[in-house]
Amino acid sequence: MPVEVTWWGHATCTIEDSGVRVLTDPLFARRFAHLRRRRGALPGPEAAVADVVLVSHLHSDHLHLPSLARLPPGSRLIVPAGAMRSVPGLRMLRRARRLRITEVAAGDEVRAGAVRVRAVPALHDGRRLPVGPHRSPALGYVVEGEARTYFAGDTGLFDGMAEAIGPVDVALLPVGGWGPFLGPSHLDAGRAAQALVRLAPCSAVPVHYGTYWPIGMDGIRPHEFHAPGDEFVRQAALLAPDVKVHRLDHGERVRPEAAR
């Protein structure tokens, strides 16, 4: 069966491959900290059902404890090395929800049914903010089954990116953020299009934009909230015209092209 990708908003996706459901960076909040969900319905209970859940790094919009508490008891969770020490709430969740938590570093591989999950490097601050030592790396993941699907988490462009990630068929790339300014350790629409040139996937899905925005900032640089998906489509057509880009609405799913 071809790989199928559902985008629930922000960096939260479901990848279905070879009968295995993989959930990325679950964020099921209408509001948290200074952010409010401005677009897309809150995902229903079915979004939290997965055979394995991937967390890319410890920032609270990617490792969100209340969202992880919605996972069914016994769910399998893969997190960056050091996460259990840096985020004590994970230990409490493990006991309360009987979560099976595995810590990984770049280069580690984990089997989940018929798929293999490989942790790959990311260029991003991986620590739990606003305080805390830099104990956990930020990661991306490649889910390998019928296709090779790269979930970038949060990352900037870095030297040796294609070699570190390896061949991929589908790339789920962040193209924006939750505020009007992005630093170099993020991909915006232009840098994400450059990543397509390096990675050369068959298909790509833009994520990490158009979902959350700071409360009280609705009128400040609104194009930074709305535009990244369309801008990525435009930039990708210029820089990587052979890549098929699928710009999804919240809750929409697609079976992207994959060549094996």
mmCIF file with all atom_site columns, N, CA, C and O in Angstrom, residues 173-217:
data_model
loop_
_atom_site.group_PDB
_atom_site.id
_atom_site.type_symbol
_atom_site.label_atom_id
_atom_site.label_alt_id
_atom_site.label_comp_id
_atom_site.label_asym_id
_atom_site.label_entity_id
_atom_site.label_seq_id
_atom_site.pdbx_PDB_ins_code
_atom_site.Cartn_x
_atom_site.Cartn_y
_atom_site.Cartn_z
_atom_site.occupancy
_atom_site.B_iso_or_equiv
_atom_site.pdbx_formal_charge
_atom_site.auth_seq_id
_atom_site.auth_comp_id
_atom_site.auth_asym_id
_atom_site.auth_atom_id
_atom_site.pdbx_PDB_model_num
ATOM 1   N N  . LEU A 1 173 ? 8.693  18.967 5.427  1.00 0.00 ? 173 LEU A N  1
ATOM 2   C CA . LEU A 1 173 ? 9.633  20.034 5.753  1.00 0.00 ? 173 LEU A CA 1
ATOM 3   C C  . LEU A 1 173 ? 8.938  21.215 6.411  1.00 0.00 ? 173 LEU A C  1
ATOM 4   O O  . LEU A 1 173 ? 7.902  21.684 5.915  1.00 0.00 ? 173 LEU A O  1
ATOM 5   N N  . PRO A 1 174 ? 9.498  21.744 7.510  1.00 0.00 ? 174 PRO A N  1
ATOM 6   C CA . PRO A 1 174 ? 8.967  22.985 8.093  1.00 0.00 ? 174 PRO A CA 1
ATOM 7   C C  . PRO A 1 174 ? 9.257  24.154 7.160  1.00 0.00 ? 174 PRO A C  1
ATOM 8   O O  . PRO A 1 174 ? 10.353 24.251 6.599  1.00 0.00 ? 174 PRO A O  1
ATOM 9   N N  . VAL A 1 175 ? 8.273  25.020 7.007  1.00 0.00 ? 175 VAL A N  1
ATOM 10  C CA . VAL A 1 175 ? 8.441  26.166 6.100  1.00 0.00 ? 175 VAL A CA 1
ATOM 11  C C  . VAL A 1 175 ? 8.131  27.493 6.792  1.00 0.00 ? 175 VAL A C  1
ATOM 12  O O  . VAL A 1 175 ? 8.190  28.548 6.163  1.00 0.00 ? 175 VAL A O  1
ATOM 13  N N  . GLY A 1 176 ? 7.768  27.457 8.070  1.00 0.00 ? 176 GLY A N  1
ATOM 14  C CA . GLY A 1 176 ? 7.436  28.680 8.798  1.00 0.00 ? 176 GLY A CA 1
ATOM 15  C C  . GLY A 1 176 ? 7.607  28.449 10.278 1.00 0.00 ? 176 GLY A C  1
ATOM 16  O O  . GLY A 1 176 ? 8.417  27.624 10.707 1.00 0.00 ? 176 GLY A O  1
ATOM 17  N N  . GLY A 1 177 ? 6.837  29.159 11.074 1.00 0.00 ? 177 GLY A N  1
ATOM 18  C CA . GLY A 1 177 ? 6.949  29.033 12.517 1.00 0.00 ? 177 GLY A CA 1
ATOM 19  C C  . GLY A 1 177 ? 5.691  29.519 13.197 1.00 0.00 ? 177 GLY A C  1
ATOM 20  O O  . GLY A 1 177 ? 4.622  29.585 12.600 1.00 0.00 ? 177 GLY A O  1
ATOM 21  N N  . TRP A 1 178 ? 5.836  29.886 14.464 1.00 0.00 ? 178 TRP A N  1
ATOM 22  C CA . TRP A 1 178 ? 4.678  30.389 15.210 1.00 0.00 ? 178 TRP A CA 1
ATOM 23  C C  . TRP A 1 178 ? 4.820  31.869 15.523 1.00 0.00 ? 178 TRP A C  1
ATOM 24  O O  . TRP A 1 178 ? 4.042  32.419 16.308 1.00 0.00 ? 178 TRP A O  1
ATOM 25  N N  . GLY A 1 179 ? 5.763  32.520 14.914 1.00 0.00 ? 179 GLY A N  1
ATOM 26  C CA . GLY A 1 179 ? 5.967  33.947 15.132 1.00 0.00 ? 179 GLY A CA 1
ATOM 27  C C  . GLY A 1 179 ? 6.527  34.596 13.884 1.00 0.00 ? 179 GLY A C  1
ATOM 28  O O  . GLY A 1 179 ? 6.840  33.920 12.903 1.00 0.00 ? 179 GLY A O  1
ATOM 29  N N  . PRO A 1 180 ? 6.661  35.922 13.899 1.00 0.00 ? 180 PRO A N  1
ATOM 30  C CA . PRO A 1 180 ? 7.039  36.630 12.673 1.00 0.00 ? 180 PRO A CA 1
ATOM 31  C C  . PRO A 1 180 ? 8.519  36.594 12.347 1.00 0.00 ? 180 PRO A C  1
ATOM 32  O O  . PRO A 1 180 ? 8.915  37.135 11.324 1.00 0.00 ? 180 PRO A O  1
ATOM 33  N N  . PHE A 1 181 ? 9.353  35.976 13.175 1.00 0.00 ? 181 PHE A N  1
ATOM 34  C CA . PHE A 1 181 ? 10.782 35.979 12.898 1.00 0.00 ? 181 PHE A CA 1
ATOM 35  C C  . PHE A 1 181 ? 11.350 34.569 13.066 1.00 0.00 ? 181 PHE A C  1
ATOM 36  O O  . PHE A 1 181 ? 11.066 33.890 14.044 1.00 0.00 ? 181 PHE A O  1
ATOM 37  N N  . LEU A 1 182 ? 12.150 34.137 12.096 1.00 0.00 ? 182 LEU A N  1
ATOM 38  C CA . LEU A 1 182 ? 12.804 32.833 12.137 1.00 0.00 ? 182 LEU A CA 1
ATOM 39  C C  . LEU A 1 182 ? 14.305 33.033 12.056 1.00 0.00 ? 182 LEU A C  1
ATOM 40  O O  . LEU A 1 182 ? 14.787 33.831 11.253 1.00 0.00 ? 182 LEU A O  1
ATOM 41  N N  . GLY A 1 183 ? 15.038 32.294 12.871 1.00 0.00 ? 183 GLY A N  1
ATOM 42  C CA . GLY A 1 183 ? 16.487 32.347 12.822 1.00 0.00 ? 183 GLY A CA 1
ATOM 43  C C  . GLY A 1 183 ? 17.045 31.319 11.855 1.00 0.00 ? 183 GLY A C  1
ATOM 44  O O  . GLY A 1 183 ? 16.301 30.543 11.234 1.00 0.00 ? 183 GLY A O  1
ATOM 45  N N  . PRO A 1 184 ? 18.368 31.262 11.713 1.00 0.00 ? 184 PRO A N  1
ATOM 46  C CA . PRO A 1 184 ? 18.982 30.352 10.749 1.00 0.00 ? 184 PRO A CA 1
ATOM 47  C C  . PRO A 1 184 ? 18.837 28.879 11.096 1.00 0.00 ? 184 PRO A C  1
ATOM 48  O O  . PRO A 1 184 ? 19.080 28.025 10.241 1.00 0.00 ? 184 PRO A O  1
ATOM 49  N N  . SER A 1 185 ? 18.466 28.563 12.323 1.00 0.00 ? 185 SER A N  1
ATOM 50  C CA . SER A 1 185 ? 18.273 27.157 12.678 1.00 0.00 ? 185 SER A CA 1
ATOM 51  C C  . SER A 1 185 ? 16.842 26.693 12.405 1.00 0.00 ? 185 SER A C  1
ATOM 52  O O  . SER A 1 185 ? 16.363 25.730 12.997 1.00 0.00 ? 185 SER A O  1
ATOM 53  N N  . HIS A 1 186 ? 16.164 27.403 11.525 1.00 0.00 ? 186 HIS A N  1
ATOM 54  C CA . HIS A 1 186 ? 14.844 27.012 11.035 1.00 0.00 ? 186 HIS A CA 1
ATOM 55  C C  . HIS A 1 186 ? 14.872 27.019 9.506  1.00 0.00 ? 186 HIS A C  1
ATOM 56  O O  . HIS A 1 186 ? 15.689 27.698 8.903  1.00 0.00 ? 186 HIS A O  1
ATOM 57  N N  . LEU A 1 187 ? 13.955 26.298 8.906  1.00 0.00 ? 187 LEU A N  1
ATOM 58  C CA . LEU A 1 187 ? 13.705 26.423 7.484  1.00 0.00 ? 187 LEU A CA 1
ATOM 59  C C  . LEU A 1 187 ? 12.520 27.348 7.267  1.00 0.00 ? 187 LEU A C  1
ATOM 60  O O  . LEU A 1 187 ? 11.458 27.132 7.841  1.00 0.00 ? 187 LEU A O  1
ATOM 61  N N  . ASP A 1 188 ? 12.709 28.391 6.464  1.00 0.00 ? 188 ASP A N  1
ATOM 62  C CA . ASP A 1 188 ? 11.573 29.132 5.945  1.00 0.00 ? 188 ASP A CA 1
ATOM 63  C C  . ASP A 1 188 ? 11.284 28.574 4.553  1.00 0.00 ? 188 ASP A C  1
ATOM 64  O O  . ASP A 1 188 ? 11.880 27.581 4.120  1.00 0.00 ? 188 ASP A O  1
ATOM 65  N N  . ALA A 1 189 ? 10.358 29.194 3.824  1.00 0.00 ? 189 ALA A N  1
ATOM 66  C CA . ALA A 1 189 ? 9.958  28.646 2.529  1.00 0.00 ? 189 ALA A CA 1
ATOM 67  C C  . ALA A 1 189 ? 11.134 28.552 1.569  1.00 0.00 ? 189 ALA A C  1
ATOM 68  O O  . ALA A 1 189 ? 11.306 27.549 0.862  1.00 0.00 ? 189 ALA A O  1
ATOM 69  N N  . GLY A 1 190 ? 11.973 29.588 1.540  1.00 0.00 ? 190 GLY A N  1
ATOM 70  C CA . GLY A 1 190 ? 13.111 29.581 0.629  1.00 0.00 ? 190 GLY A CA 1
ATOM 71  C C  . GLY A 1 190 ? 14.153 28.546 1.002  1.00 0.00 ? 190 GLY A C  1
ATOM 72  O O  . GLY A 1 190 ? 14.676 27.819 0.140  1.00 0.00 ? 190 GLY A O  1
ATOM 73  N N  . ARG A 1 191 ? 14.485 28.460 2.290  1.00 0.00 ? 191 ARG A N  1
ATOM 74  C CA . ARG A 1 191 ? 15.490 27.483 2.710  1.00 0.00 ? 191 ARG A CA 1
ATOM 75  C C  . ARG A 1 191 ? 14.948 26.051 2.573  1.00 0.00 ? 191 ARG A C  1
ATOM 76  O O  . ARG A 1 191 ? 15.707 25.124 2.289  1.00 0.00 ? 191 ARG A O  1
ATOM 77  N N  . ALA A 1 192 ? 13.651 25.874 2.784  1.00 0.00 ? 192 ALA A N  1
ATOM 78  C CA . ALA A 1 192 ? 13.066 24.546 2.595  1.00 0.00 ? 192 ALA A CA 1
ATOM 79  C C  . ALA A 1 192 ? 13.148 24.128 1.126  1.00 0.00 ? 192 ALA A C  1
ATOM 80  O O  . ALA A 1 192 ? 13.393 22.955 0.818  1.00 0.00 ? 192 ALA A O  1
ATOM 81  N N  . ALA A 1 193 ? 12.966 25.075 0.203  1.00 0.00 ? 193 ALA A N  1
ATOM 82  C CA . ALA A 1 193 ? 13.121 24.759 -1.215 1.00 0.00 ? 193 ALA A CA 1
ATOM 83  C C  . ALA A 1 193 ? 14.572 24.389 -1.521 1.00 0.00 ? 193 ALA A C  1
ATOM 84  O O  . ALA A 1 193 ? 14.835 23.487 -2.327 1.00 0.00 ? 193 ALA A O  1
ATOM 85  N N  . GLN A 1 194 ? 15.512 25.067 -0.876 1.00 0.00 ? 194 GLN A N  1
ATOM 86  C CA . GLN A 1 194 ? 16.918 24.691 -1.044 1.00 0.00 ? 194 GLN A CA 1
ATOM 87  C C  . GLN A 1 194 ? 17.181 23.282 -0.508 1.00 0.00 ? 194 GLN A C  1
ATOM 88  O O  . GLN A 1 194 ? 17.992 22.536 -1.064 1.00 0.00 ? 194 GLN A O  1
ATOM 89  N N  . ALA A 1 195 ? 16.495 22.932 0.578  1.00 0.00 ? 195 ALA A N  1
ATOM 90  C CA . ALA A 1 195 ? 16.642 21.572 1.111  1.00 0.00 ? 195 ALA A CA 1
ATOM 91  C C  . ALA A 1 195 ? 16.165 20.537 0.092  1.00 0.00 ? 195 ALA A C  1
ATOM 92  O O  . ALA A 1 195 ? 16.737 19.443 -0.008 1.00 0.00 ? 195 ALA A O  1
ATOM 93  N N  . LEU A 1 196 ? 15.136 20.862 -0.693 1.00 0.00 ? 196 LEU A N  1
ATOM 94  C CA . LEU A 1 196 ? 14.685 19.943 -1.734 1.00 0.00 ? 196 LEU A CA 1
ATOM 95  C C  . LEU A 1 196 ? 15.782 19.690 -2.757 1.00 0.00 ? 196 LEU A C  1
ATOM 96  O O  . LEU A 1 196 ? 15.939 18.561 -3.240 1.00 0.00 ? 196 LEU A O  1
ATOM 97  N N  . VAL A 1 197 ? 16.522 20.735 -3.100 1.00 0.00 ? 197 VAL A N  1
ATOM 98  C CA . VAL A 1 197 ? 17.615 20.575 -4.054 1.00 0.00 ? 197 VAL A CA 1
ATOM 99  C C  . VAL A 1 197 ? 18.649 19.587 -3.504 1.00 0.00 ? 197 VAL A C  1
ATOM 100 O O  . VAL A 1 197 ? 19.172 18.730 -4.226 1.00 0.00 ? 197 VAL A O  1
ATOM 101 N N  . ARG A 1 198 ? 18.946 19.687 -2.214 1.00 0.00 ? 198 ARG A N  1
ATOM 102 C CA . ARG A 1 198 ? 19.947 18.810 -1.611 1.00 0.00 ? 198 ARG A CA 1
ATOM 103 C C  . ARG A 1 198 ? 19.437 17.375 -1.466 1.00 0.00 ? 198 ARG A C  1
ATOM 104 O O  . ARG A 1 198 ? 20.186 16.424 -1.690 1.00 0.00 ? 198 ARG A O  1
ATOM 105 N N  . LEU A 1 199 ? 18.170 17.225 -1.067 1.00 0.00 ? 199 LEU A N  1
ATOM 106 C CA . LEU A 1 199 ? 17.649 15.899 -0.728 1.00 0.00 ? 199 LEU A CA 1
ATOM 107 C C  . LEU A 1 199 ? 17.062 15.163 -1.924 1.00 0.00 ? 199 LEU A C  1
ATOM 108 O O  . LEU A 1 199 ? 17.009 13.931 -1.921 1.00 0.00 ? 199 LEU A O  1
ATOM 109 N N  . ALA A 1 200 ? 16.551 15.911 -2.918 1.00 0.00 ? 200 ALA A N  1
ATOM 110 C CA . ALA A 1 200 ? 15.995 15.337 -4.148 1.00 0.00 ? 200 ALA A CA 1
ATOM 111 C C  . ALA A 1 200 ? 14.933 14.269 -3.888 1.00 0.00 ? 200 ALA A C  1
ATOM 112 O O  . ALA A 1 200 ? 15.014 13.166 -4.435 1.00 0.00 ? 200 ALA A O  1
ATOM 113 N N  . PRO A 1 201 ? 13.919 14.550 -3.068 1.00 0.00 ? 201 PRO A N  1
ATOM 114 C CA . PRO A 1 201 ? 12.838 13.583 -2.908 1.00 0.00 ? 201 PRO A CA 1
ATOM 115 C C  . PRO A 1 201 ? 11.925 13.594 -4.132 1.00 0.00 ? 201 PRO A C  1
ATOM 116 O O  . PRO A 1 201 ? 12.016 14.489 -4.985 1.00 0.00 ? 201 PRO A O  1
ATOM 117 N N  . CYS A 1 202 ? 11.046 12.613 -4.221 1.00 0.00 ? 202 CYS A N  1
ATOM 118 C CA . CYS A 1 202 ? 10.024 12.632 -5.273 1.00 0.00 ? 202 CYS A CA 1
ATOM 119 C C  . CYS A 1 202 ? 8.908  13.608 -4.922 1.00 0.00 ? 202 CYS A C  1
ATOM 120 O O  . CYS A 1 202 ? 8.351  14.265 -5.803 1.00 0.00 ? 202 CYS A O  1
ATOM 121 N N  . SER A 1 203 ? 8.563  13.685 -3.622 1.00 0.00 ? 203 SER A N  1
ATOM 122 C CA . SER A 1 203 ? 7.427  14.484 -3.165 1.00 0.00 ? 203 SER A CA 1
ATOM 123 C C  . SER A 1 203 ? 7.786  15.217 -1.886 1.00 0.00 ? 203 SER A C  1
ATOM 124 O O  . SER A 1 203 ? 8.696  14.801 -1.151 1.00 0.00 ? 203 SER A O  1
ATOM 125 N N  . ALA A 1 204 ? 7.063  16.299 -1.619 1.00 0.00 ? 204 ALA A N  1
ATOM 126 C CA . ALA A 1 204 ? 7.275  17.058 -0.394 1.00 0.00 ? 204 ALA A CA 1
ATOM 127 C C  . ALA A 1 204 ? 5.943  17.594 0.113  1.00 0.00 ? 204 ALA A C  1
ATOM 128 O O  . ALA A 1 204 ? 5.023  17.868 -0.666 1.00 0.00 ? 204 ALA A O  1
ATOM 129 N N  . VAL A 1 205 ? 5.869  17.730 1.444  1.00 0.00 ? 205 VAL A N  1
ATOM 130 C CA . VAL A 1 205 ? 4.698  18.308 2.111  1.00 0.00 ? 205 VAL A CA 1
ATOM 131 C C  . VAL A 1 205 ? 5.197  19.395 3.053  1.00 0.00 ? 205 VAL A C  1
ATOM 132 O O  . VAL A 1 205 ? 5.994  19.114 3.953  1.00 0.00 ? 205 VAL A O  1
ATOM 133 N N  . PRO A 1 206 ? 4.757  20.651 2.876  1.00 0.00 ? 206 PRO A N  1
ATOM 134 C CA . PRO A 1 206 ? 5.148  21.709 3.821  1.00 0.00 ? 206 PRO A CA 1
ATOM 135 C C  . PRO A 1 206 ? 4.354  21.601 5.117  1.00 0.00 ? 206 PRO A C  1
ATOM 136 O O  . PRO A 1 206 ? 3.145  21.371 5.110  1.00 0.00 ? 206 PRO A O  1
ATOM 137 N N  . VAL A 1 207 ? 5.057  21.763 6.250  1.00 0.00 ? 207 VAL A N  1
ATOM 138 C CA . VAL A 1 207 ? 4.416  21.706 7.567  1.00 0.00 ? 207 VAL A CA 1
ATOM 139 C C  . VAL A 1 207 ? 4.976  22.843 8.420  1.00 0.00 ? 207 VAL A C  1
ATOM 140 O O  . VAL A 1 207 ? 5.770  23.653 7.963  1.00 0.00 ? 207 VAL A O  1
ATOM 141 N N  . HIS A 1 208 ? 4.539  22.902 9.671  1.00 0.00 ? 208 HIS A N  1
ATOM 142 C CA . HIS A 1 208 ? 5.071  23.862 10.649 1.00 0.00 ? 208 HIS A CA 1
ATOM 143 C C  . HIS A 1 208 ? 4.819  25.305 10.202 1.00 0.00 ? 208 HIS A C  1
ATOM 144 O O  . HIS A 1 208 ? 5.723  26.138 10.180 1.00 0.00 ? 208 HIS A O  1
ATOM 145 N N  . TYR A 1 209 ? 3.568  25.601 9.870  1.00 0.00 ? 209 TYR A N  1
ATOM 146 C CA . TYR A 1 209 ? 3.178  26.969 9.538  1.00 0.00 ? 209 TYR A CA 1
ATOM 147 C C  . TYR A 1 209 ? 1.657  27.038 9.615  1.00 0.00 ? 209 TYR A C  1
ATOM 148 O O  . TYR A 1 209 ? 0.965  26.013 9.638  1.00 0.00 ? 209 TYR A O  1
ATOM 149 N N  . GLY A 1 210 ? 1.137  28.259 9.686  1.00 0.00 ? 210 GLY A N  1
ATOM 150 C CA . GLY A 1 210 ? -0.293 28.479 9.525  1.00 0.00 ? 210 GLY A CA 1
ATOM 151 C C  . GLY A 1 210 ? -1.181 27.796 10.532 1.00 0.00 ? 210 GLY A C  1
ATOM 152 O O  . GLY A 1 210 ? -2.342 27.495 10.220 1.00 0.00 ? 210 GLY A O  1
ATOM 153 N N  . THR A 1 211 ? -0.701 27.549 11.756 1.00 0.00 ? 211 THR A N  1
ATOM 154 C CA . THR A 1 211 ? -1.518 26.881 12.764 1.00 0.00 ? 211 THR A CA 1
ATOM 155 C C  . THR A 1 211 ? -1.568 27.697 14.050 1.00 0.00 ? 211 THR A C  1
ATOM 156 O O  . THR A 1 211 ? -2.650 28.097 14.497 1.00 0.00 ? 211 THR A O  1
ATOM 157 N N  . TYR A 1 212 ? -0.426 27.965 14.656 1.00 0.00 ? 212 TYR A N  1
ATOM 158 C CA . TYR A 1 212 ? -0.357 28.695 15.926 1.00 0.00 ? 212 TYR A CA 1
ATOM 159 C C  . TYR A 1 212 ? 0.279  30.063 15.699 1.00 0.00 ? 212 TYR A C  1
ATOM 160 O O  . TYR A 1 212 ? 1.180  30.217 14.871 1.00 0.00 ? 212 TYR A O  1
ATOM 161 N N  . TRP A 1 213 ? -0.200 31.029 16.490 1.00 0.00 ? 213 TRP A N  1
ATOM 162 C CA . TRP A 1 213 ? 0.317  32.398 16.394 1.00 0.00 ? 213 TRP A CA 1
ATOM 163 C C  . TRP A 1 213 ? 0.221  33.033 17.772 1.00 0.00 ? 213 TRP A C  1
ATOM 164 O O  . TRP A 1 213 ? -0.712 32.727 18.528 1.00 0.00 ? 213 TRP A O  1
ATOM 165 N N  . PRO A 1 214 ? 1.160  33.900 18.142 1.00 0.00 ? 214 PRO A N  1
ATOM 166 C CA . PRO A 1 214 ? 1.110  34.507 19.471 1.00 0.00 ? 214 PRO A CA 1
ATOM 167 C C  . PRO A 1 214 ? -0.174 35.295 19.701 1.00 0.00 ? 214 PRO A C  1
ATOM 168 O O  . PRO A 1 214 ? -0.663 36.013 18.816 1.00 0.00 ? 214 PRO A O  1
ATOM 169 N N  . ILE A 1 215 ? -0.710 35.170 20.889 1.00 0.00 ? 215 ILE A N  1
ATOM 170 C CA . ILE A 1 215 ? -1.914 35.902 21.270 1.00 0.00 ? 215 ILE A CA 1
ATOM 171 C C  . ILE A 1 215 ? -1.616 37.394 21.234 1.00 0.00 ? 215 ILE A C  1
ATOM 172 O O  . ILE A 1 215 ? -0.590 37.859 21.728 1.00 0.00 ? 215 ILE A O  1
ATOM 173 N N  . GLY A 1 216 ? -2.516 38.146 20.623 1.00 0.00 ? 216 GLY A N  1
ATOM 174 C CA . GLY A 1 216 ? -2.358 39.591 20.524 1.00 0.00 ? 216 GLY A CA 1
ATOM 175 C C  . GLY A 1 216 ? -1.552 40.059 19.342 1.00 0.00 ? 216 GLY A C  1
ATOM 176 O O  . GLY A 1 216 ? -1.379 41.275 19.149 1.00 0.00 ? 216 GLY A O  1
ATOM 177 N N  . MET A 1 217 ? -1.050 39.119 18.510 1.00 0.00 ? 217 MET A N  1
ATOM 178 C CA . MET A 1 217 ? -0.226 39.503 17.369 1.00 0.00 ? 217 MET A CA 1
ATOM 179 C C  . MET A 1 217 ? -0.902 39.205 16.041 1.00 0.00 ? 217 MET A C  1
ATOM 180 O O  . MET A 1 217 ? -0.246 39.109 14.999 1.00 0.00 ? 217 MET A O  1
#
